[in-house]
Amino acid sequence: MIARAEAWERLQEPCDILVIGGGVTGAAILLEAARRGLRAALVERGDFASGASSRSSKLVHGGLRYLKEGKLALTREAVREREALLREAPELVEPMPFLMPHYRGRKPGRLSVELALTFYDALAGHRRHRSLRAAQALELEPLINERDLIGAHLFLDATTDDARLVLQLLREAEHHGGIAMNYVDAIHLLRRDDTVVGAVAIDLEGGGECSVSAKVTINATGVSADALRGELGERPKLRPLRGSHLLIAHARLPVGRAIAFSHPRDARPVFAYPWLGMTLVGTTDLDHRETLRNEPQISPEELEYLLEAVNVQFPHSGIGSGDVVSTYAGLRPVVSSGKADPSAESRDYLLLEEHGLVTITGGKLTTFRPMALAALRAAARRLDRPIDLRHMRIFEAPYAPPRTRDEALRQAAGSECVVHLDDLLLRRTRVGLQLPGGGTELFAQIKTICAEELGWGDVRWDAELVAYRKRWETHYGVPA
Ligand SMILES: Cc1cc2nc3c(=O)[nH]c(=O)nc-3n(C[C@H](O)[C@H](O)[C@H](O)COP(=O)(O)OP(=O)(O)OC[C@H]3O[C@@H](n4cnc5c(N)ncnc54)[C@H](O)[C@@H]3O)c2cc1C
C-alpha cells in the first residue's frame, strides 16, 4: 500500500467522495467508488478494521435466526452475498459446516429448524442441510452433551478473517486509485451554506491538520456514527451493543465444525467453532454504557456466562478461565427501536442523508457490499455525473495467503500500513489472539522483523512493546 507521506499529500486535493471510517463498510465504499473512476479518499482514526470489523464472530452468514423474526429480506440479501463471496473470494471466505444439536423439550424445535433450513437453502439455490439422528451427531462431534439429545441438523454457512477482508478491500481500492490512511481523525465536518463539503482531518502520527474537501462525505464510522451526525444537530439513532468472544486452544476444545447451541440461562444463540487453530466461542449481546472512545473489553460476568455455556454444551471438557488464551469484545452498531431485549433489535442497516452528509451504519459484515452500493447510490445524487452501480466482481487480483507465519509478519510489516505493534499482532496477523500472552514467545523474532521492515530501533521497540502489553492485558486478556 502507498506510503503515509504520499497518502497525506494526496489527501489535500479535493475529492469526489470522502469516506470517514476504515472498517468493512468504509473500505467497501472506497473500493466501489474508486473502481468506478471517482476520486475517493478514506480516513480512519485508529488502525484499519480496529472497530467492529476485526471483532466480529467472523461469520459470513445469512442469519438463520433472522428468519424466526420474519426478516426475510435481510436473510435473502445476506444469503445472496454469502454465495457471491464464496464464489468470488474463495481464499478469504470459506464454507463452514454447522452442527445444531436438538434436545428434548428445548427450543428451537427440530421441526421449526427443518423448515427454516429448507427456506435458507432455497434462498441459496442448493440443498445443503441434513437431519441427523443423535448417534450420528455424537459420532461427528463426540464432545457435545448427549443428555436428552434427540438429533441434530447439519448445514452450511461461511467464515472469514474480518480484518484481513478489510485490508484486501483497501488494497484493491488503492489499486483503483483510492487513498486510505489510518491514524487520521476526522475531527469535524466542513460546511458551506449548511451543506457538508468535507472534513477537517488530523494526522495522529505526524501531527498535521488538513481540510479535505469532497463533493460528498460519507459517514461510515460504525457505532460512532451519531457523533458526526450530532454536529449537524441530528438526534442519536444507535444503540451500541457489546459482544465478547473467547479463544481457547483447539486441542482443549477440539470441535470439528461450528456447533450452534442455546445458552442454558437465557436461550441466546451461542457457538463454538474452529478458527485459525483455536476454538472461538461467542458471543454476548449487552448494552454498552461506557464511552465509545475507549476500546471495549470482556467483563468478568461475560467470561463466566460464556464458560457456563461451554461447560453445559461440552460437559466433559472441563474448560475453565485458565484455558482461555485470549478474549476480545466489539461494539455492534445497532439501530435502536427501544426494545427491552438487545438481541431483539434489528440487524438491518441504516442509510441517512442529512445536510449533504450520507451516513451508513448498522447492518452486518456479510452485507458490506450492498451497504457500500446503497451509500454510493445516495452519493451519486450529489455528483455531477452518473455512476454505474451494477454488481462487480469483488477482487480483481485473488488474495494469496502467506505460506508461513514469518512470511505473514514480514509481508504485513513491510507493506500494509503498520503503524503500531498491535496493528501487526492483532489485525494484520492474529498472533496476539492465537498465542498466550499475546505472542510473548515470538517477541524476539518480531523485534527483528520490525527493525528490518519498519526501521524500529530499540527505543521505539521498547515503547511499542510496553503499550502493546498494556493494551493486550486490559482488552484481550482474561479478566480476573
Ligand atoms: C461481537 C460482534 C459480532 C459480530 N458478528 C458478525 C458476524 O459474525 N457476521 C456478520 O456479518 N457481522 C457480524 N457483526 C457485525 C459487523 O462486525 C459489523 O456490522 C461491521 O463490522 C461494521 O463495520 P463498519 O465499517 O460499519 O464499522 P466499524 O468496523 O466499527 O468501523 C468504523 C470505523 O470508523 C472509525 N471512526 C470513528 N469515528 C471516526 C472519525 N471521526 N474519523 C475517522 N475514523 C473514525 C472507527 O475507528 C472504526 O474503525 C458482529 C459485530 C460484533 C460487534
Coordinates of C-alpha atoms and ligand atoms in Angstrom, one line a residue:
M1 CA 0.0 0.0 0.0
I2 CA 1.2 3.6 -0.6
A3 CA 3.5 5.3 1.9
R4 CA 2.0 7.6 4.6
A5 CA 3.6 10.8 3.4
E6 CA 2.3 10.3 -0.2
A7 CA -1.2 9.5 1.0
W8 CA -1.2 12.6 3.2
E9 CA -0.2 14.8 0.3
R10 CA -2.9 13.3 -1.9
L11 CA -5.5 13.8 0.8
Q12 CA -5.0 17.6 0.4
E13 CA -6.5 17.5 -3.1
P14 CA -10.3 17.9 -3.5
C15 CA -12.1 14.6 -4.0
D16 CA -15.5 13.3 -5.2
I17 CA -16.0 11.1 -2.1
L18 CA -14.6 11.3 1.3
V19 CA -15.2 8.2 3.5
I20 CA -14.8 8.6 7.2
G21 CA -14.2 5.3 8.9
G22 CA -12.0 2.4 7.9
G23 CA -14.0 -0.6 8.8
V24 CA -15.5 -3.0 6.3
T25 CA -18.2 -0.6 5.3
G26 CA -15.9 2.3 4.6
A27 CA -13.3 0.1 2.9
A28 CA -16.0 -1.3 0.6
I29 CA -17.3 2.2 -0.2
L30 CA -13.8 3.3 -1.1
L31 CA -13.3 0.3 -3.4
E32 CA -16.7 0.6 -5.1
A33 CA -16.2 4.3 -5.7
A34 CA -12.5 4.1 -6.8
R35 CA -13.2 1.3 -9.3
R36 CA -15.9 3.5 -10.9
G37 CA -13.4 6.2 -11.6
L38 CA -14.3 8.5 -8.7
R39 CA -11.6 10.3 -6.8
A40 CA -12.1 8.8 -3.4
A41 CA -10.3 9.0 -0.1
L42 CA -10.8 7.3 3.3
V43 CA -9.6 8.3 6.8
E44 CA -9.6 6.1 9.8
R45 CA -8.8 7.4 13.2
G46 CA -7.4 4.2 14.6
D47 CA -6.0 1.3 12.7
F48 CA -7.9 -0.1 9.7
A49 CA -10.6 -2.5 11.0
S50 CA -9.8 -1.6 14.6
G51 CA -13.6 -1.1 15.3
A52 CA -16.2 -3.8 15.0
S53 CA -14.7 -5.1 11.7
S54 CA -11.9 -7.0 13.5
R55 CA -14.0 -8.1 16.4
S56 CA -17.0 -9.8 14.8
S57 CA -17.8 -13.5 15.1
K58 CA -16.2 -13.9 11.6
L59 CA -19.3 -15.4 10.1
V60 CA -20.4 -14.7 6.6
H61 CA -23.9 -15.9 7.0
G62 CA -27.5 -15.5 6.1
G63 CA -28.5 -15.1 9.7
L64 CA -30.7 -18.1 10.3
R65 CA -32.2 -16.6 13.4
Y66 CA -33.5 -13.5 11.5
L67 CA -35.9 -15.9 9.7
K68 CA -37.5 -16.6 13.0
E69 CA -38.0 -12.8 13.4
G70 CA -39.6 -12.7 10.0
K71 CA -36.7 -10.6 8.4
L72 CA -36.9 -12.3 5.1
A73 CA -35.4 -9.5 3.0
L74 CA -32.4 -9.3 5.4
T75 CA -31.8 -13.0 5.2
R76 CA -32.3 -13.1 1.4
E77 CA -29.7 -10.3 0.9
A78 CA -27.2 -11.9 3.3
V79 CA -27.5 -15.4 1.7
R80 CA -27.0 -13.9 -1.7
E81 CA -23.9 -12.1 -0.5
R82 CA -22.6 -15.2 1.2
E83 CA -22.9 -17.1 -2.0
A84 CA -21.3 -14.4 -4.1
L85 CA -18.3 -14.1 -1.7
L86 CA -17.8 -17.8 -1.6
R87 CA -17.7 -17.8 -5.4
E88 CA -15.6 -14.6 -5.9
A89 CA -13.2 -14.6 -2.9
P90 CA -12.7 -18.3 -2.0
E91 CA -9.2 -17.5 -0.5
L92 CA -10.9 -15.2 2.0
V93 CA -14.4 -16.6 2.6
E94 CA -14.6 -20.3 3.2
P95 CA -17.6 -22.6 3.8
M96 CA -18.2 -23.5 7.4
P97 CA -20.3 -26.6 8.3
F98 CA -22.5 -26.1 11.3
L99 CA -24.0 -28.7 13.6
M100 CA -27.0 -27.7 15.6
P101 CA -27.9 -30.3 18.2
H102 CA -31.6 -30.7 19.4
Y103 CA -32.6 -31.6 22.9
R104 CA -35.8 -32.9 24.3
G105 CA -38.1 -30.1 25.5
R106 CA -35.8 -27.3 24.3
K107 CA -36.2 -24.6 21.7
P108 CA -35.8 -24.1 18.8
G109 CA -37.7 -27.3 18.0
R110 CA -36.4 -29.7 15.4
L111 CA -39.3 -29.1 13.0
S112 CA -39.0 -25.3 13.1
V113 CA -35.3 -25.6 12.4
E114 CA -36.0 -28.0 9.5
L115 CA -38.5 -25.5 8.0
A116 CA -36.1 -22.6 8.4
L117 CA -33.2 -24.5 6.9
T118 CA -35.3 -25.6 3.9
F119 CA -36.1 -21.9 3.3
Y120 CA -32.5 -20.9 3.9
D121 CA -31.2 -23.4 1.4
A122 CA -33.9 -22.4 -1.1
L123 CA -32.6 -18.8 -0.9
A124 CA -29.1 -20.1 -1.8
G125 CA -30.5 -22.3 -4.6
H126 CA -28.8 -25.5 -3.1
R127 CA -29.9 -28.1 -0.6
R128 CA -27.1 -28.1 1.9
H129 CA -28.7 -29.2 5.2
R130 CA -29.3 -32.7 6.6
S131 CA -31.1 -34.0 9.6
L132 CA -29.1 -36.4 11.8
R133 CA -30.0 -38.9 14.5
A134 CA -28.5 -38.4 18.0
A135 CA -26.0 -41.2 17.4
Q136 CA -24.8 -39.7 14.1
A137 CA -24.4 -36.3 15.7
L138 CA -22.3 -37.8 18.5
E139 CA -20.2 -39.7 16.0
L140 CA -19.4 -36.4 14.3
E141 CA -18.9 -34.3 17.5
P142 CA -18.3 -36.6 20.4
L143 CA -17.8 -33.7 22.9
I144 CA -21.4 -32.4 22.7
N145 CA -23.8 -33.0 25.6
E146 CA -25.6 -36.3 25.0
R147 CA -28.2 -35.9 27.7
D148 CA -31.7 -35.6 26.2
L149 CA -30.1 -35.3 22.7
I150 CA -32.7 -36.3 20.1
G151 CA -30.9 -35.4 16.9
A152 CA -29.2 -32.6 15.1
H153 CA -29.1 -30.6 11.9
L154 CA -26.0 -30.1 9.7
F155 CA -26.0 -27.1 7.5
L156 CA -23.5 -24.7 5.8
D157 CA -22.6 -21.1 6.3
A158 CA -19.2 -19.4 5.8
T159 CA -16.4 -17.8 7.7
T160 CA -13.6 -15.2 7.1
D161 CA -10.9 -13.3 8.8
D162 CA -12.7 -10.0 9.1
A163 CA -9.6 -7.7 9.5
R164 CA -7.9 -9.4 6.5
L165 CA -11.1 -8.9 4.4
V166 CA -10.9 -5.1 5.2
L167 CA -7.2 -5.0 4.3
Q168 CA -7.9 -6.7 1.0
L169 CA -10.7 -4.3 0.2
L170 CA -8.4 -1.4 0.9
R171 CA -5.6 -2.9 -1.2
E172 CA -7.9 -3.4 -4.1
A173 CA -9.3 0.2 -3.7
E174 CA -5.7 1.6 -3.8
H175 CA -5.1 -0.4 -7.0
H176 CA -8.0 1.6 -8.5
G177 CA -6.6 4.9 -7.3
G178 CA -8.4 5.2 -3.9
I179 CA -6.4 6.8 -1.0
A180 CA -6.7 5.3 2.5
M181 CA -5.0 6.5 5.7
N182 CA -5.1 5.0 9.2
Y183 CA -4.5 7.1 12.3
V184 CA -6.1 10.1 10.7
D185 CA -9.1 11.5 12.7
A186 CA -11.9 13.5 11.1
I187 CA -12.3 15.9 14.0
H188 CA -15.2 17.8 12.5
L189 CA -17.2 18.3 9.3
L190 CA -16.6 21.2 6.9
R191 CA -19.8 23.0 6.0
R192 CA -20.8 25.6 3.4
D193 CA -24.4 27.1 3.4
D194 CA -25.4 24.3 5.8
T195 CA -24.2 21.6 3.5
V196 CA -21.4 19.3 4.4
V197 CA -18.5 19.7 2.0
G198 CA -15.7 17.6 3.6
A199 CA -14.0 17.3 7.0
V200 CA -11.1 18.6 8.9
A201 CA -8.6 15.8 9.5
I202 CA -5.7 15.4 11.8
D203 CA -2.7 13.1 11.3
L204 CA -2.5 11.5 14.7
E205 CA 1.0 10.3 14.0
G206 CA 2.6 13.2 12.1
G207 CA 0.6 15.9 13.8
G208 CA -0.5 17.7 10.6
E209 CA -4.0 19.1 10.0
C210 CA -5.8 19.4 6.7
S211 CA -9.2 20.3 5.3
V212 CA -10.3 17.5 3.0
S213 CA -12.9 18.9 0.6
A214 CA -15.3 16.5 -1.0
K215 CA -18.4 16.6 -3.2
V216 CA -19.9 14.0 -0.9
T217 CA -18.8 13.0 2.6
I218 CA -19.8 9.5 3.8
N219 CA -20.0 8.8 7.5
A220 CA -19.1 5.1 7.8
T221 CA -18.0 5.4 11.5
G222 CA -20.0 2.4 12.7
V223 CA -21.0 2.7 16.3
S224 CA -19.7 6.3 16.4
A225 CA -21.9 7.5 13.5
D226 CA -24.1 9.6 15.9
A227 CA -21.1 11.7 16.9
L228 CA -20.7 13.2 13.4
R229 CA -24.5 13.5 12.9
G230 CA -24.6 15.3 16.3
E231 CA -22.5 18.1 14.8
L232 CA -25.4 18.7 12.4
G233 CA -27.9 18.8 15.3
E234 CA -29.3 15.4 14.4
R235 CA -30.7 13.1 17.2
P236 CA -28.9 9.8 18.0
K237 CA -30.2 6.7 16.5
L238 CA -27.8 4.0 17.6
R239 CA -27.8 1.5 20.5
P240 CA -24.2 0.2 21.0
L241 CA -24.3 -3.5 21.9
R242 CA -21.2 -5.2 23.1
G243 CA -20.4 -8.7 22.0
S244 CA -17.5 -10.7 23.5
H245 CA -15.6 -13.8 22.5
L246 CA -13.2 -16.3 24.0
L247 CA -10.4 -18.1 22.2
I248 CA -9.4 -21.5 23.5
A249 CA -6.6 -23.7 22.2
H250 CA -8.3 -26.1 19.7
A251 CA -6.6 -29.1 21.4
R252 CA -8.5 -28.2 24.6
L253 CA -11.9 -28.0 22.8
P254 CA -11.4 -29.9 19.6
V255 CA -14.7 -29.2 17.7
G256 CA -14.6 -30.2 14.0
R257 CA -17.1 -27.7 12.8
A258 CA -19.2 -24.9 14.2
I259 CA -21.5 -26.1 17.0
A260 CA -24.6 -23.8 17.3
F261 CA -26.5 -24.1 20.6
S262 CA -28.6 -22.1 23.0
H263 CA -27.3 -20.7 26.3
P264 CA -28.8 -22.7 29.2
R265 CA -29.5 -19.4 31.1
D266 CA -31.4 -17.4 28.6
A267 CA -31.6 -19.5 25.4
R268 CA -29.5 -16.9 23.4
P269 CA -27.6 -18.4 20.5
V270 CA -24.0 -19.3 21.2
F271 CA -21.5 -21.1 19.0
A272 CA -18.1 -22.7 19.2
Y273 CA -16.0 -23.2 16.1
P274 CA -12.5 -23.8 14.8
W275 CA -10.7 -20.7 13.7
L276 CA -7.0 -20.3 13.0
G277 CA -6.0 -23.2 15.1
M278 CA -8.2 -22.0 18.0
T279 CA -11.8 -22.6 19.1
L280 CA -13.7 -19.4 19.0
V281 CA -16.6 -19.1 21.5
G282 CA -19.2 -16.4 21.3
T283 CA -21.0 -14.2 21.8
T284 CA -22.7 -12.0 24.3
D285 CA -25.1 -9.2 23.4
L286 CA -25.3 -6.4 26.0
D287 CA -26.0 -2.7 26.2
H288 CA -22.6 -1.0 26.3
R289 CA -22.9 2.0 28.6
E290 CA -19.2 3.2 28.6
T291 CA -17.7 5.9 26.4
L292 CA -17.3 4.8 22.8
R293 CA -13.9 6.5 22.7
N294 CA -12.4 3.6 24.8
E295 CA -11.6 0.2 23.4
P296 CA -14.2 -2.3 24.7
Q297 CA -13.3 -5.4 26.7
I298 CA -15.0 -8.5 28.0
S299 CA -16.3 -8.2 31.6
P300 CA -15.9 -10.9 34.2
E301 CA -19.6 -11.6 34.0
E302 CA -19.4 -12.2 30.2
L303 CA -16.5 -14.5 30.7
E304 CA -18.5 -16.5 33.3
Y305 CA -21.6 -16.6 31.0
L306 CA -19.6 -18.0 28.0
L307 CA -17.7 -20.5 30.2
E308 CA -21.1 -21.7 31.6
A309 CA -22.4 -22.2 28.1
V310 CA -19.3 -24.2 27.1
N311 CA -19.4 -26.4 30.1
V312 CA -23.1 -27.3 29.7
Q313 CA -22.7 -28.0 25.9
F314 CA -19.4 -29.8 26.3
P315 CA -19.8 -31.3 29.8
H316 CA -16.6 -33.4 29.8
S317 CA -14.3 -30.6 28.5
G318 CA -13.7 -29.0 32.0
I319 CA -12.9 -25.7 30.4
G320 CA -12.0 -23.0 32.9
S321 CA -10.7 -19.5 32.6
G322 CA -7.2 -20.9 32.7
D323 CA -7.9 -22.5 29.3
V324 CA -8.8 -19.2 27.7
V325 CA -5.8 -17.9 25.6
S326 CA -7.3 -14.6 24.7
T327 CA -10.6 -12.6 24.5
Y328 CA -11.9 -9.7 22.5
A329 CA -15.0 -7.6 22.6
G330 CA -16.7 -5.5 19.9
L331 CA -19.5 -3.0 19.6
R332 CA -22.3 -3.6 17.2
P333 CA -23.7 -0.5 15.6
V334 CA -27.4 -1.5 16.0
V335 CA -30.2 0.9 15.2
S336 CA -32.3 1.5 18.4
S337 CA -36.0 0.8 18.4
G338 CA -36.1 0.8 22.2
K339 CA -36.8 -3.0 22.6
A340 CA -36.1 -4.3 26.1
D341 CA -34.1 -7.3 24.8
P342 CA -30.9 -6.1 23.0
S343 CA -30.9 -9.3 20.8
A344 CA -34.4 -8.4 19.5
E345 CA -33.1 -5.2 17.9
S346 CA -33.0 -5.3 14.1
R347 CA -29.6 -6.0 12.4
D348 CA -30.7 -4.1 9.3
Y349 CA -28.6 -1.2 8.1
L350 CA -29.4 2.5 8.3
L351 CA -28.9 4.9 5.5
L352 CA -29.4 8.6 6.1
E353 CA -28.8 11.8 4.1
E354 CA -28.6 14.9 6.3
H355 CA -27.3 18.3 5.2
G356 CA -25.4 16.5 2.4
L357 CA -23.8 14.0 4.8
V358 CA -24.5 10.4 3.8
T359 CA -24.5 8.1 6.9
I360 CA -24.4 4.3 6.5
T361 CA -24.3 2.2 9.7
G362 CA -25.7 -0.9 11.3
G363 CA -26.0 -4.0 9.2
K364 CA -23.5 -6.8 9.1
L365 CA -20.1 -7.7 7.9
T366 CA -21.7 -10.1 5.4
T367 CA -23.6 -7.3 3.7
F368 CA -20.8 -4.9 3.3
R369 CA -21.2 -4.7 -0.5
P370 CA -24.9 -3.9 -0.7
M371 CA -24.3 -1.3 2.1
A372 CA -21.5 0.3 0.1
L373 CA -23.6 0.4 -3.1
A374 CA -26.5 1.9 -1.2
A375 CA -24.2 4.6 0.2
L376 CA -22.9 5.3 -3.3
R377 CA -26.4 5.4 -4.8
A378 CA -27.2 8.2 -2.2
A379 CA -23.9 9.9 -3.0
A380 CA -24.5 9.7 -6.8
R381 CA -27.4 12.1 -6.4
R382 CA -24.9 14.8 -5.3
L383 CA -22.3 14.1 -8.0
D384 CA -22.3 15.8 -11.4
R385 CA -22.1 12.6 -13.4
P386 CA -23.9 9.3 -13.4
I387 CA -22.2 6.2 -12.0
D388 CA -22.9 2.6 -13.0
L389 CA -23.8 0.8 -9.8
R390 CA -24.1 -2.7 -11.1
H391 CA -22.5 -5.6 -9.2
M392 CA -18.8 -6.1 -10.0
R393 CA -16.6 -9.0 -9.0
I394 CA -15.2 -8.1 -5.6
F395 CA -11.5 -8.6 -6.2
E396 CA -9.6 -8.5 -9.5
A397 CA -6.4 -9.9 -8.0
P398 CA -7.0 -13.0 -5.9
Y399 CA -5.6 -13.0 -2.4
A400 CA -2.5 -15.1 -2.0
P401 CA -2.3 -16.1 1.7
P402 CA 1.3 -16.1 3.1
R403 CA 2.8 -19.6 3.4
T404 CA 4.4 -19.3 6.8
R405 CA 3.9 -17.2 10.0
D406 CA 7.3 -15.5 9.4
E407 CA 6.3 -14.5 5.8
A408 CA 2.9 -13.2 7.2
L409 CA 4.7 -11.0 9.7
R410 CA 7.1 -9.7 7.3
Q411 CA 4.6 -9.0 4.5
A412 CA 2.3 -7.1 6.8
A413 CA 5.0 -5.1 8.4
G414 CA 6.6 -4.2 5.1
S415 CA 3.6 -3.2 3.0
E416 CA 0.4 -3.0 5.0
C417 CA 0.5 0.4 6.7
V418 CA 1.5 -1.0 10.1
V419 CA 2.0 2.0 12.5
H420 CA 1.9 0.3 15.9
L421 CA 2.8 -3.2 17.2
D422 CA -0.9 -4.0 17.8
D423 CA -1.7 -3.3 14.2
L424 CA 0.7 -6.1 13.3
L425 CA -0.1 -8.6 16.0
L426 CA -3.9 -8.2 16.4
R427 CA -5.1 -7.3 12.9
R428 CA -2.6 -7.9 10.0
T429 CA -1.8 -11.2 11.7
R430 CA -3.7 -12.8 14.6
V431 CA -0.7 -13.8 16.6
G432 CA -1.8 -11.7 19.5
L433 CA -5.0 -13.8 19.7
Q434 CA -3.5 -17.2 18.9
L435 CA -0.6 -17.3 21.4
P436 CA -0.5 -17.0 25.2
G437 CA 0.3 -13.5 26.5
G438 CA -0.4 -12.0 23.1
G439 CA 2.6 -13.8 21.5
T440 CA 5.3 -13.5 24.1
E441 CA 7.2 -16.4 22.7
L442 CA 7.7 -14.6 19.4
F443 CA 8.7 -11.2 20.6
A444 CA 12.4 -11.6 19.9
Q445 CA 11.6 -12.7 16.3
I446 CA 9.1 -9.9 15.8
K447 CA 11.6 -7.3 17.1
T448 CA 13.9 -8.3 14.3
I449 CA 11.2 -8.2 11.7
C450 CA 10.1 -4.7 12.9
A451 CA 13.7 -3.5 12.8
E452 CA 14.2 -4.8 9.3
E453 CA 10.8 -3.9 7.8
L454 CA 9.8 -0.8 9.8
G455 CA 13.2 0.6 10.8
W456 CA 12.3 0.4 14.5
G457 CA 15.3 0.8 16.8
D458 CA 15.5 -0.4 20.4
V459 CA 13.8 2.7 21.9
R460 CA 10.8 2.5 19.6
W461 CA 10.5 -1.2 20.0
D462 CA 10.5 -0.9 23.8
A463 CA 7.9 1.8 23.8
E464 CA 5.7 -0.2 21.4
L465 CA 6.1 -3.4 23.5
V466 CA 5.1 -1.6 26.7
A467 CA 2.0 -0.1 25.0
Y468 CA 1.0 -3.4 23.4
R469 CA 1.4 -5.4 26.6
K470 CA -0.8 -2.9 28.5
R471 CA -3.4 -2.9 25.8
W472 CA -3.4 -6.7 25.5
E473 CA -3.8 -7.3 29.2
T474 CA -6.7 -4.9 29.5
H475 CA -8.6 -5.6 26.3
Y476 CA -7.5 -9.1 25.1
G477 CA -6.5 -11.0 28.2
V478 CA -8.7 -12.9 30.6
P479 CA -10.4 -10.7 33.3
A480 CA -9.7 -11.7 36.9
Ligands
LIG1 C1 -19.4 -9.0 18.6 C2 -19.8 -8.8 17.2 C3 -20.0 -10.0 16.4 C4 -20.4 -9.8 15.1 N1 -20.5 -10.9 14.3 C5 -20.8 -10.8 13.0 C6 -20.8 -11.9 12.1 O1 -20.4 -13.0 12.5 N2 -21.2 -11.7 10.9 C7 -21.5 -10.5 10.4 O2 -21.9 -10.5 9.2 N3 -21.5 -9.4 11.1 C8 -21.1 -9.5 12.4 N4 -21.0 -8.4 13.2 C9 -21.4 -7.1 12.7 C10 -20.2 -6.5 11.9 O3 -19.0 -6.8 12.6 C11 -20.4 -5.0 11.8 O4 -21.6 -4.8 11.2 C12 -19.3 -4.4 10.8 O5 -18.0 -4.8 11.2 C13 -19.4 -2.9 10.9 O6 -18.5 -2.3 10.1 P1 -18.3 -0.7 10.0 O7 -17.3 -0.5 9.0 O8 -19.7 -0.2 9.7 O9 -17.9 -0.3 11.4 P2 -16.5 -0.4 12.2 O10 -15.8 -1.6 11.8 O11 -16.8 -0.2 13.6 O12 -15.7 0.8 11.5 C14 -15.9 2.2 11.8 C15 -14.6 2.9 11.9 O13 -14.8 4.3 12.0 C16 -13.7 4.8 12.7 N5 -14.0 6.2 13.1 C17 -15.0 6.6 14.0 N6 -15.0 7.9 14.1 C18 -14.1 8.4 13.2 C19 -13.6 9.7 12.9 N7 -14.2 10.8 13.4 N8 -12.6 9.8 12.0 C20 -12.0 8.7 11.4 N9 -12.4 7.4 11.7 C21 -13.4 7.3 12.6 C22 -13.5 3.8 13.9 O14 -12.2 3.9 14.5 C23 -13.8 2.5 13.2 O15 -12.6 1.8 12.8 C24 -20.6 -8.5 14.5 C25 -20.4 -7.4 15.3 C26 -19.9 -7.5 16.6 C27 -19.6 -6.3 17.4

